[in-house]
Amino acid sequence: MILRKISRRLKDMQTTIIMVVALCFVLSTPLLIAMGLGYKSMALFREVPILNLIFNSVWEPASGNFGFLAYIISSVLITLLAILIAGPVCLFTAIYLTQYARRAVMRFMQPVIDILAGIPSVVYGVWGILVIVPLVSERLAPYFNVQSTGYTLITGAVVLSVMIIPFILNILLEIFRTLPIELSEATLSLGATKWEVIKHVLMRKAKPGIISAFGLGISRAFGETMAVLMVAGNVAKMPHGIFDPVYPLPALIANNYGEMMSIPLYDSALMVAALFLFLSVITFNAVSRIAIYRLEKKL
Amino acid sequence: MATRKFRKQEETFFIYLMRLACLSIVVVMGLILYSILKKGIPALNWKILTTVPEGGFYFGGEGGILNAILGSLYLAFGATLIALVLSIPSALFLNVHLRKYTRLTNIIRLIIDVLWGIPSVVYGAFAFSVMIWVGMRTSLLAGMITVALFITPIMLRSMDESLKSVSNLLYEAALSLGSTRSEISVRIFLKQCIPGMITAILLSFGRAIGDAAAVLFTAGFTDNVPTSLTQPAATLPLSIFFQLSSPLPEVRERAYAAALALTVIILIISVSGRLISYKFTRNDTK
């Protein structure tokens, strides 16, 4: 009897230790990544001051010139454009599905969102090349009297916006569902229309959540690699309009792995790009998530 | 004050706008599936699914994408398995042992949520620099580990969501009968949440098979089917990416076929995940 009790205790301890180790490992990955990337980046940081890297747009690895400005601007522009397209669509759809639509509509939309969320980014890239690239080069650009190959800032932004729609939409749906129903009932009883309730009460209440959802969408778009790599054109120059090709940071990393070993400091420069990407995404994510947790009263 | 008529009109206008937004999402999904099907179906045949590319994946027009299909499946299975080993204990610990420490668990959840957002290309770059450091070459194993790191937060969080729903009554009843916490974890929580677990596994498997940026530098690419963990492996996303840029139309056909194959695999996974969670949704006592 006592022996059995001891063996159960031992087993309990054993299992608990395994669990703690697994959890600690998972939680330590961001630290490991930051340390690994930081260590690799040091080689370049020692040669060139950080500000020179960020505010220089000349990228000539062979002569030791590593200016990230064109890449950073590309990333920022493509992300902002994508969120500008995706944001309103997501917001309107989320309000419609939670406030107006019948249950059947929601039941129809859920698989649609699931499918969009599941499609791999390469397939989005293929779709971009098949549909959006010709659309931009043959219809949109001629309409504005611009010559364009179709592999441009706007192409990348459109593909990216479609990719982040399911992601933002799911968070927004969650947020609108957690809003207390008494809030809208009280305003409805004062004679407001449903839209007025949404505009004046729900939107105000959900504002931090909406902003955070967009923040998460931004960080998702900022790190998205393959689809953007396939349709954005990848020319490392400052873009002057939406019909110019761009070269975002993730595409830079993905495109140059093969050749980086032969040029000194090149691998370090790519790690700087990865570190920059990592830090900005983590920051954006953390701020947005904390705001959402606050809103849902979890913190 | 706006007149009553104007207020009504404003609402109607916005309802139409919202319907339009909703509709546009459906249309875009239809467009994506349509264009993949339209290009993929003519390119797809039995031979392309069952042979490896001949004369190089980039310049050889003959052969198929078997290397990529099998490579992707191996990689995704391996990665899911590794992620499973990490996720199940962590998720159980979070929901059983730390059940009373809401603040701590929420902070851990927050960290995992933030981890979820790290782009896969960063995982790829990190793993690649570690591989150089330890002298490892591109291989199936390296790819599996990288992808496993990338999907673990996803799997962990969705398991966690399903474990969270186990009722407190059950937990307390088991405790009062003298069970240790580990016994409660495995015999009660795990058993209660098997459908949720399967959904979580399918979700992460789908992520693993569809991701390209993490395997780009870690799994490599090859024309052959890998026979051991130390060999490089081709994957479907990369085979699409590389072959689509080929100058030969026959090779591009293979990319379209691969895109269709990948989409079909993803759709099957996503539909079966839904079916499982639908079928097993029960009305638990709360």
XYZ file of C-alpha atoms in Angstrom:
585
model
C 0.000 0.000 0.000
C 2.662 2.478 1.031
C 4.892 1.321 -1.793
C 2.126 1.992 -4.254
C 1.617 5.430 -2.868
C 5.302 6.184 -3.212
C 5.439 4.947 -6.754
C 2.456 7.113 -7.659
C 4.130 10.135 -6.100
C 7.311 9.387 -8.009
C 5.410 9.074 -11.246
C 3.668 12.343 -10.515
C 6.993 14.066 -9.946
C 8.461 12.551 -13.080
C 5.570 13.703 -15.244
C 5.602 17.127 -13.689
C 9.299 17.536 -14.421
C 8.790 16.567 -18.063
C 5.964 19.086 -18.320
C 7.970 21.902 -16.755
C 10.948 21.208 -19.010
C 8.753 21.190 -22.131
C 7.036 24.439 -21.161
C 10.306 26.161 -20.268
C 11.785 25.113 -23.589
C 8.854 26.540 -25.526
C 8.932 29.781 -23.547
C 12.669 30.181 -24.035
C 12.593 30.029 -27.851
C 12.182 33.792 -28.339
C 15.193 34.390 -26.106
C 17.224 31.799 -27.998
C 16.263 33.343 -31.330
C 17.090 36.851 -30.138
C 20.439 35.696 -28.800
C 21.337 33.702 -31.917
C 20.421 36.484 -34.308
C 22.019 39.104 -32.092
C 25.270 37.165 -31.902
C 25.416 36.771 -35.669
C 24.560 40.430 -36.222
C 27.404 41.650 -34.019
C 29.945 41.171 -36.813
C 28.248 43.851 -38.910
C 27.361 46.120 -35.990
C 31.047 46.236 -35.083
C 31.946 47.475 -38.572
C 29.089 49.871 -39.250
C 27.036 51.910 -36.747
C 23.365 50.933 -36.631
C 22.076 54.331 -37.757
C 24.226 54.133 -40.887
C 22.637 50.800 -41.714
C 19.110 52.081 -41.304
C 19.434 55.448 -43.046
C 21.523 54.363 -46.011
C 19.812 53.088 -49.132
C 22.849 51.824 -51.041
C 22.972 48.042 -51.092
C 26.230 46.765 -52.556
C 27.324 43.736 -50.548
C 30.384 43.144 -52.745
C 31.867 46.525 -51.762
C 30.726 46.300 -48.166
C 27.815 48.727 -48.486
C 24.829 47.497 -46.498
C 22.066 50.096 -46.505
C 18.700 48.792 -45.401
C 16.632 51.907 -46.034
C 15.105 50.786 -49.358
C 14.103 47.455 -47.833
C 12.661 49.017 -44.715
C 10.668 51.563 -46.724
C 9.445 48.761 -49.015
C 8.309 46.685 -46.067
C 6.570 49.590 -44.360
C 4.786 50.759 -47.520
C 3.565 47.334 -48.588
C 2.335 46.593 -45.072
C 0.518 49.910 -44.706
C -1.166 49.554 -48.091
C -2.213 46.000 -47.277
C -3.757 47.014 -43.959
C -5.486 49.947 -45.645
C -7.204 47.520 -47.997
C -7.858 44.726 -45.520
C -8.829 46.835 -42.494
C -12.171 48.280 -43.622
C -13.235 45.007 -45.246
C -12.553 43.099 -42.036
C -14.213 45.669 -39.825
C -17.402 45.831 -41.887
C -17.589 42.064 -42.222
C -17.027 41.503 -38.513
C -19.762 43.992 -37.576
C -22.127 42.494 -40.117
C -21.541 38.911 -39.004
C -21.863 39.622 -35.287
C -24.643 42.245 -35.295
C -26.827 41.879 -38.357
C -26.381 38.560 -40.117
C -28.498 35.516 -39.475
C -26.853 32.444 -38.008
C -26.879 30.670 -41.358
C -24.672 33.388 -42.844
C -22.158 32.952 -40.051
C -22.227 29.199 -40.551
C -21.505 29.751 -44.221
C -18.755 32.291 -43.635
C -16.822 30.314 -41.035
C -15.553 27.679 -43.518
C -14.767 30.441 -46.010
C -12.591 32.177 -43.428
C -11.053 28.824 -42.472
C -10.133 28.057 -46.061
C -8.639 31.497 -46.632
C -6.649 31.123 -43.422
C -5.429 27.688 -44.432
C -4.242 28.411 -47.959
C -0.432 28.449 -47.905
C 1.333 31.664 -48.803
C 2.942 30.085 -51.876
C -0.494 29.381 -53.292
C -1.432 33.018 -52.663
C 1.726 33.842 -54.591
C 0.641 31.662 -57.519
C -2.765 33.332 -57.483
C -1.060 36.719 -57.436
C 1.016 35.835 -60.483
C -1.935 34.354 -62.346
C -4.561 37.002 -61.551
C -3.275 40.173 -59.893
C -0.053 40.653 -61.890
C -1.798 40.650 -65.304
C -4.597 42.755 -63.845
C -2.139 45.424 -62.750
C 0.039 45.393 -65.873
C -2.768 45.185 -68.443
C -5.631 47.098 -66.834
C -4.706 49.170 -63.824
C -1.348 50.605 -64.925
C -2.476 51.562 -68.482
C -5.503 53.271 -66.926
C -3.097 55.586 -65.106
C -0.822 55.789 -68.180
C 2.031 53.952 -66.526
C 4.220 51.242 -67.973
C 4.429 48.361 -65.541
C 5.471 44.730 -65.461
C 2.766 44.017 -62.921
C 5.268 43.004 -60.246
C 4.758 46.078 -58.108
C 4.049 47.559 -54.713
C 0.304 47.527 -55.302
C 0.327 43.892 -56.482
C 2.129 42.805 -53.358
C -0.177 44.859 -51.171
C -3.325 43.377 -52.708
C -2.099 39.788 -52.307
C -0.936 40.543 -48.784
C -4.251 42.133 -47.838
C -6.152 39.014 -48.874
C -3.776 36.898 -46.807
C -4.259 38.882 -43.616
C -8.052 39.220 -43.939
C -8.903 35.875 -42.284
C -6.374 36.550 -39.546
C -7.701 40.002 -38.617
C -11.301 38.961 -39.132
C -11.060 36.079 -36.657
C -9.687 38.375 -33.955
C -12.317 41.045 -34.650
C -15.126 38.476 -34.498
C -13.817 37.310 -31.138
C -13.676 40.882 -29.847
C -17.177 41.810 -30.981
C -18.528 38.625 -29.427
C -17.095 39.460 -26.007
C -18.805 42.868 -25.859
C -21.579 42.761 -23.244
C -25.047 42.702 -24.786
C -26.486 44.960 -22.058
C -24.477 47.769 -23.562
C -26.358 47.734 -26.849
C -29.690 46.948 -25.205
C -29.476 50.025 -23.038
C -28.840 52.271 -26.031
C -31.487 50.574 -28.171
C -34.044 51.229 -25.463
C -33.299 54.941 -25.750
C -34.507 54.834 -29.347
C -31.258 54.545 -31.245
C -31.072 52.586 -34.467
C -28.889 49.521 -34.483
C -26.302 51.307 -36.606
C -26.159 54.172 -34.121
C -25.560 51.691 -31.341
C -22.684 50.242 -33.312
C -21.269 53.617 -34.257
C -21.504 55.338 -30.901
C -21.335 52.537 -28.354
C -19.873 49.300 -29.649
C -17.143 50.852 -31.772
C -16.054 53.060 -28.918
C -15.991 50.141 -26.523
C -14.150 47.906 -28.983
C -11.720 50.570 -30.164
C -8.623 49.237 -28.363
C -9.478 45.762 -29.634
C -9.908 46.936 -33.207
C -6.616 48.791 -33.126
C -4.875 45.740 -31.677
C -6.382 43.462 -34.293
C -5.004 45.776 -36.961
C -1.680 45.795 -35.119
C -1.536 42.010 -35.239
C -2.437 42.148 -38.912
C 0.381 44.605 -39.507
C 2.922 42.377 -37.827
C 1.632 39.391 -39.776
C 1.945 41.295 -43.037
C 5.365 42.638 -42.105
C 6.830 39.155 -41.776
C 5.056 37.497 -44.666
C 7.642 36.157 -47.065
C 6.849 33.850 -49.933
C 3.817 35.477 -51.537
C 5.432 38.896 -51.400
C 8.680 37.505 -52.745
C 6.786 36.134 -55.733
C 4.825 39.239 -56.737
C 6.516 42.383 -55.396
C 9.249 42.620 -58.021
C 12.317 42.592 -55.771
C 14.202 45.654 -56.944
C 16.239 47.318 -54.216
C 15.446 50.914 -55.078
C 13.328 53.507 -53.380
C 9.799 53.203 -54.822
C 8.278 56.419 -56.190
C 4.746 55.207 -56.777
C 2.446 52.257 -56.339
C 3.493 50.895 -59.741
C 7.158 50.604 -58.764
C 8.639 47.293 -57.701
C 9.615 46.915 -54.040
C 11.898 44.617 -52.079
C 10.688 43.980 -48.511
C 12.979 42.645 -45.786
C 11.659 39.060 -45.633
C 12.141 38.737 -49.390
C 15.710 39.982 -49.005
C 16.458 37.264 -46.465
C 14.773 34.511 -48.452
C 16.331 35.493 -51.768
C 19.976 35.733 -50.779
C 20.734 32.691 -48.727
C 22.416 30.817 -51.527
C 25.104 33.356 -52.305
C 25.722 34.952 -48.946
C 28.582 32.682 -47.898
C 31.026 33.964 -50.512
C 30.922 37.659 -49.557
C 32.287 38.841 -46.199
C 29.736 40.215 -43.742
C 26.868 39.311 -46.090
C 25.529 36.607 -43.776
C 25.796 38.991 -40.856
C 23.846 41.601 -42.831
C 21.055 39.129 -43.523
C 20.942 38.262 -39.829
C 20.630 41.972 -39.060
C 17.622 41.997 -41.373
C 16.173 38.976 -39.575
C 16.851 40.550 -36.180
C 15.186 43.766 -37.233
C 12.186 41.829 -38.502
C 12.027 39.769 -35.327
C 12.212 42.750 -32.986
C 9.639 44.837 -34.809
C 7.186 41.955 -35.106
C 7.623 40.972 -31.447
C 7.077 44.551 -30.296
C 3.983 45.069 -32.414
C 2.605 41.723 -31.363
C 3.240 42.172 -27.683
C 1.626 45.617 -27.550
C -1.442 44.468 -29.476
C -1.856 41.248 -27.530
C -1.562 43.011 -24.187
C -4.276 45.443 -25.263
C -6.531 42.557 -26.304
C -5.925 40.689 -23.040
C -6.751 43.878 -21.134
C -9.966 44.256 -23.093
C -10.993 40.678 -22.398
C -10.082 41.260 -18.740
C -7.506 38.519 -18.674
C -4.663 40.593 -17.291
C -30.536 66.256 -34.736
C -30.684 64.170 -37.810
C -34.140 63.389 -39.058
C -35.599 59.951 -38.654
C -35.484 59.352 -42.400
C -31.797 60.192 -42.610
C -30.996 57.910 -39.703
C -32.728 55.021 -41.401
C -31.010 55.739 -44.702
C -27.623 55.855 -43.039
C -28.209 52.450 -41.517
C -29.375 50.974 -44.828
C -26.340 52.375 -46.607
C -23.943 50.821 -44.123
C -25.746 47.501 -44.159
C -25.235 47.367 -47.917
C -21.584 48.291 -47.463
C -21.131 45.536 -44.903
C -22.827 42.996 -47.146
C -20.504 44.083 -49.923
C -17.443 43.558 -47.718
C -18.686 40.139 -46.691
C -19.444 39.203 -50.272
C -16.051 40.371 -51.479
C -14.339 37.911 -49.142
C -16.397 35.049 -50.543
C -15.709 36.184 -54.109
C -11.966 36.399 -53.484
C -11.909 32.907 -52.022
C -13.829 31.659 -55.053
C -11.414 33.433 -57.382
C -8.387 31.898 -55.698
C -9.774 28.384 -55.796
C -10.982 28.879 -59.362
C -7.644 30.082 -60.702
C -5.729 27.294 -58.958
C -8.185 24.689 -60.261
C -8.228 26.114 -63.775
C -4.456 25.958 -64.114
C -3.971 22.868 -62.023
C -6.513 20.406 -63.402
C -5.135 20.315 -66.988
C -1.634 19.889 -65.590
C -2.583 17.183 -63.156
C -2.368 13.541 -64.160
C -1.410 10.255 -62.618
C 2.116 10.338 -64.003
C 2.929 13.727 -62.518
C 1.845 12.563 -59.077
C 3.823 9.331 -59.120
C 7.173 10.161 -60.713
C 10.136 12.291 -59.690
C 11.313 15.075 -62.019
C 13.688 13.965 -64.763
C 16.675 15.956 -65.909
C 16.553 18.449 -63.027
C 13.511 20.141 -61.495
C 14.285 23.403 -63.228
C 15.306 22.447 -66.761
C 13.912 18.955 -67.224
C 10.431 18.898 -68.681
C 9.721 15.239 -67.986
C 8.614 13.600 -64.790
C 6.486 14.754 -61.895
C 6.376 16.015 -58.345
C 6.469 12.828 -56.283
C 9.674 14.022 -54.594
C 7.916 17.120 -53.315
C 4.705 15.369 -52.250
C 6.509 12.722 -50.228
C 9.093 15.188 -48.936
C 6.362 17.513 -47.701
C 4.418 14.717 -46.039
C 7.538 13.334 -44.303
C 8.526 16.788 -43.159
C 5.089 17.711 -41.884
C 4.662 14.389 -40.069
C 8.051 14.676 -38.413
C 7.536 18.286 -37.429
C 4.059 17.594 -36.055
C 5.432 14.721 -34.001
C 8.176 16.867 -32.459
C 5.711 19.678 -31.801
C 3.354 17.179 -30.179
C 6.039 16.041 -27.745
C 6.528 19.656 -26.689
C 2.923 20.825 -26.770
C 0.979 18.136 -24.918
C 2.997 18.292 -21.664
C 3.114 22.103 -21.759
C -0.597 22.466 -22.430
C -1.510 19.971 -19.691
C 0.788 21.643 -17.185
C -0.736 24.999 -17.964
C -4.290 23.755 -17.443
C -3.937 21.237 -14.619
C -0.998 22.154 -12.415
C -1.325 25.889 -12.890
C -5.127 25.893 -12.893
C -5.390 28.087 -9.826
C -2.764 30.592 -10.919
C -4.811 32.533 -13.447
C -2.475 35.494 -13.645
C 0.594 33.372 -14.337
C -1.154 31.222 -16.948
C -2.454 34.295 -18.705
C 1.035 35.756 -18.875
C 2.328 32.467 -20.319
C -0.531 32.461 -22.814
C 0.395 35.986 -23.784
C 3.986 34.940 -24.444
C 2.864 32.015 -26.582
C 0.470 34.261 -28.495
C 3.345 36.623 -29.196
C 5.527 33.681 -30.255
C 2.838 32.672 -32.707
C 3.420 35.869 -34.615
C 7.132 35.406 -35.325
C 7.473 35.092 -39.106
C 8.651 31.738 -40.374
C 11.514 33.318 -42.298
C 13.001 34.387 -38.966
C 12.823 30.792 -37.724
C 14.473 29.734 -40.968
C 17.293 32.259 -40.652
C 17.848 31.390 -37.004
C 17.883 27.655 -37.667
C 20.240 28.107 -40.577
C 22.776 29.989 -38.496
C 22.556 27.319 -35.802
C 23.072 24.661 -38.461
C 26.239 26.358 -39.686
C 27.406 26.673 -36.107
C 27.050 22.957 -35.367
C 28.167 21.925 -38.839
C 24.876 20.426 -39.971
C 23.903 20.415 -43.641
C 20.479 20.969 -45.160
C 18.482 17.863 -44.367
C 15.052 16.489 -43.676
C 15.811 16.443 -39.947
C 16.905 20.079 -39.835
C 13.748 21.032 -41.704
C 11.584 19.044 -39.313
C 13.104 20.692 -36.246
C 12.751 24.196 -37.686
C 9.151 23.678 -38.719
C 8.429 22.055 -35.358
C 9.670 25.174 -33.563
C 7.485 27.255 -35.837
C 4.266 25.262 -35.316
C 4.639 24.507 -31.598
C 3.084 27.807 -30.415
C 0.155 27.250 -32.778
C -0.442 23.707 -31.589
C 0.096 24.578 -27.936
C -2.351 27.469 -27.977
C -5.127 25.580 -29.708
C -4.711 22.588 -27.382
C -4.765 25.028 -24.512
C -8.039 26.534 -25.723
C -9.680 23.132 -25.722
C -8.241 22.058 -22.352
C -9.439 25.312 -20.839
C -13.021 24.241 -21.435
C -12.808 21.195 -19.142
C -15.074 21.969 -16.232
C -13.711 22.749 -12.806
C -16.163 20.270 -11.240
C -14.456 17.400 -12.985
C -11.051 18.583 -11.819
C -12.148 18.977 -8.234
C -14.008 15.665 -8.193
C -10.875 13.863 -9.390
C -8.731 15.651 -6.820
C -11.107 14.724 -4.006
C -10.835 11.062 -5.005
C -7.111 11.315 -4.352
C -5.709 11.437 -7.870
C -2.344 13.051 -8.368
C -2.228 15.994 -10.764
C -0.391 13.966 -13.401
C -3.082 11.312 -13.315
C -5.726 13.979 -13.747
C -3.789 15.419 -16.687
C -3.448 12.220 -18.635
C -6.531 10.241 -17.651
C -9.085 13.036 -17.503
C -8.009 16.201 -19.276
C -6.335 14.488 -22.202
C -9.172 12.024 -22.629
C -11.830 14.712 -22.394
C -10.196 16.792 -25.070
C -9.223 14.244 -27.700
C -11.310 15.922 -30.447
C -9.781 19.293 -29.573
C -6.330 17.738 -29.633
C -6.929 16.223 -33.060
C -8.141 19.561 -34.385
C -5.022 21.222 -32.991
C -2.802 18.594 -34.598
C -4.520 18.955 -37.968
C -4.245 22.736 -37.820
C -0.517 22.582 -37.141
C -0.011 19.884 -39.754
C -1.610 22.188 -42.296
C 0.707 25.020 -41.256
C 3.712 22.700 -41.447
C 2.949 21.424 -44.916
C 2.194 24.849 -46.332
C 5.162 26.760 -45.045
C 8.052 27.509 -47.346
C 10.183 30.200 -45.749
C 11.279 28.036 -42.810
C 12.344 25.094 -44.972
C 13.980 27.157 -47.688
C 17.412 27.043 -46.059
C 16.992 24.088 -43.740
C 15.499 21.235 -45.741
C 17.137 22.099 -49.057
C 15.785 20.784 -52.324
C 16.355 17.610 -54.289
C 14.972 15.679 -57.226
C 14.884 12.445 -55.279
C 12.699 11.093 -52.534
C 14.703 11.226 -49.281
C 15.493 7.848 -47.784
C 17.016 9.018 -44.515
C 16.748 11.915 -42.114
C 20.143 13.319 -43.078
C 19.300 13.749 -46.754
C 17.852 16.967 -48.118
C 14.155 16.847 -48.967
C 11.990 18.625 -51.521
C 8.734 20.210 -50.380
C 5.592 21.165 -52.263
C 5.697 24.918 -51.535
C 9.317 25.151 -52.653
C 8.679 23.017 -55.695
C 5.921 25.458 -56.660
C 8.151 28.430 -56.002
C 11.182 27.152 -57.939
C 9.361 25.613 -60.870
C 7.078 28.573 -61.430
C 10.077 30.720 -62.332
C 11.365 28.234 -64.901
C 11.514 29.324 -68.544
C 10.105 25.960 -69.703
C 6.301 25.779 -69.890
C 6.344 22.038 -69.048
C 8.098 22.795 -65.793
C 5.622 25.548 -64.989
C 2.831 23.041 -65.584
C 4.342 20.967 -62.807
C 4.235 23.988 -60.514
C 0.500 24.413 -61.194
C -0.077 20.724 -60.529
C 1.870 21.033 -57.281
C -0.159 24.098 -56.265
C -3.367 22.178 -56.830
C -2.055 19.164 -54.903
C -1.046 21.366 -51.980
C -4.382 23.188 -51.971
C -6.298 19.912 -52.020
C -4.247 18.545 -49.106
C -4.889 21.740 -47.137
C -8.614 21.661 -47.920
C -8.899 18.040 -46.818
C -7.136 18.858 -43.559
C -9.252 21.912 -42.891
C -12.554 20.159 -43.693
C -11.740 17.112 -41.576
C -10.717 19.370 -38.707
C -14.097 21.099 -38.889
C -15.957 17.795 -39.128
C -14.187 16.383 -36.099
C -14.851 19.412 -33.937
C -18.450 19.497 -35.191
C -19.069 15.833 -34.523
C -17.611 15.838 -31.059
C -19.134 19.064 -29.842
C -21.076 18.031 -26.782
C -23.026 19.838 -24.153
C -20.828 19.535 -21.111
C -22.084 20.414 -17.695
C -20.626 23.684 -16.697
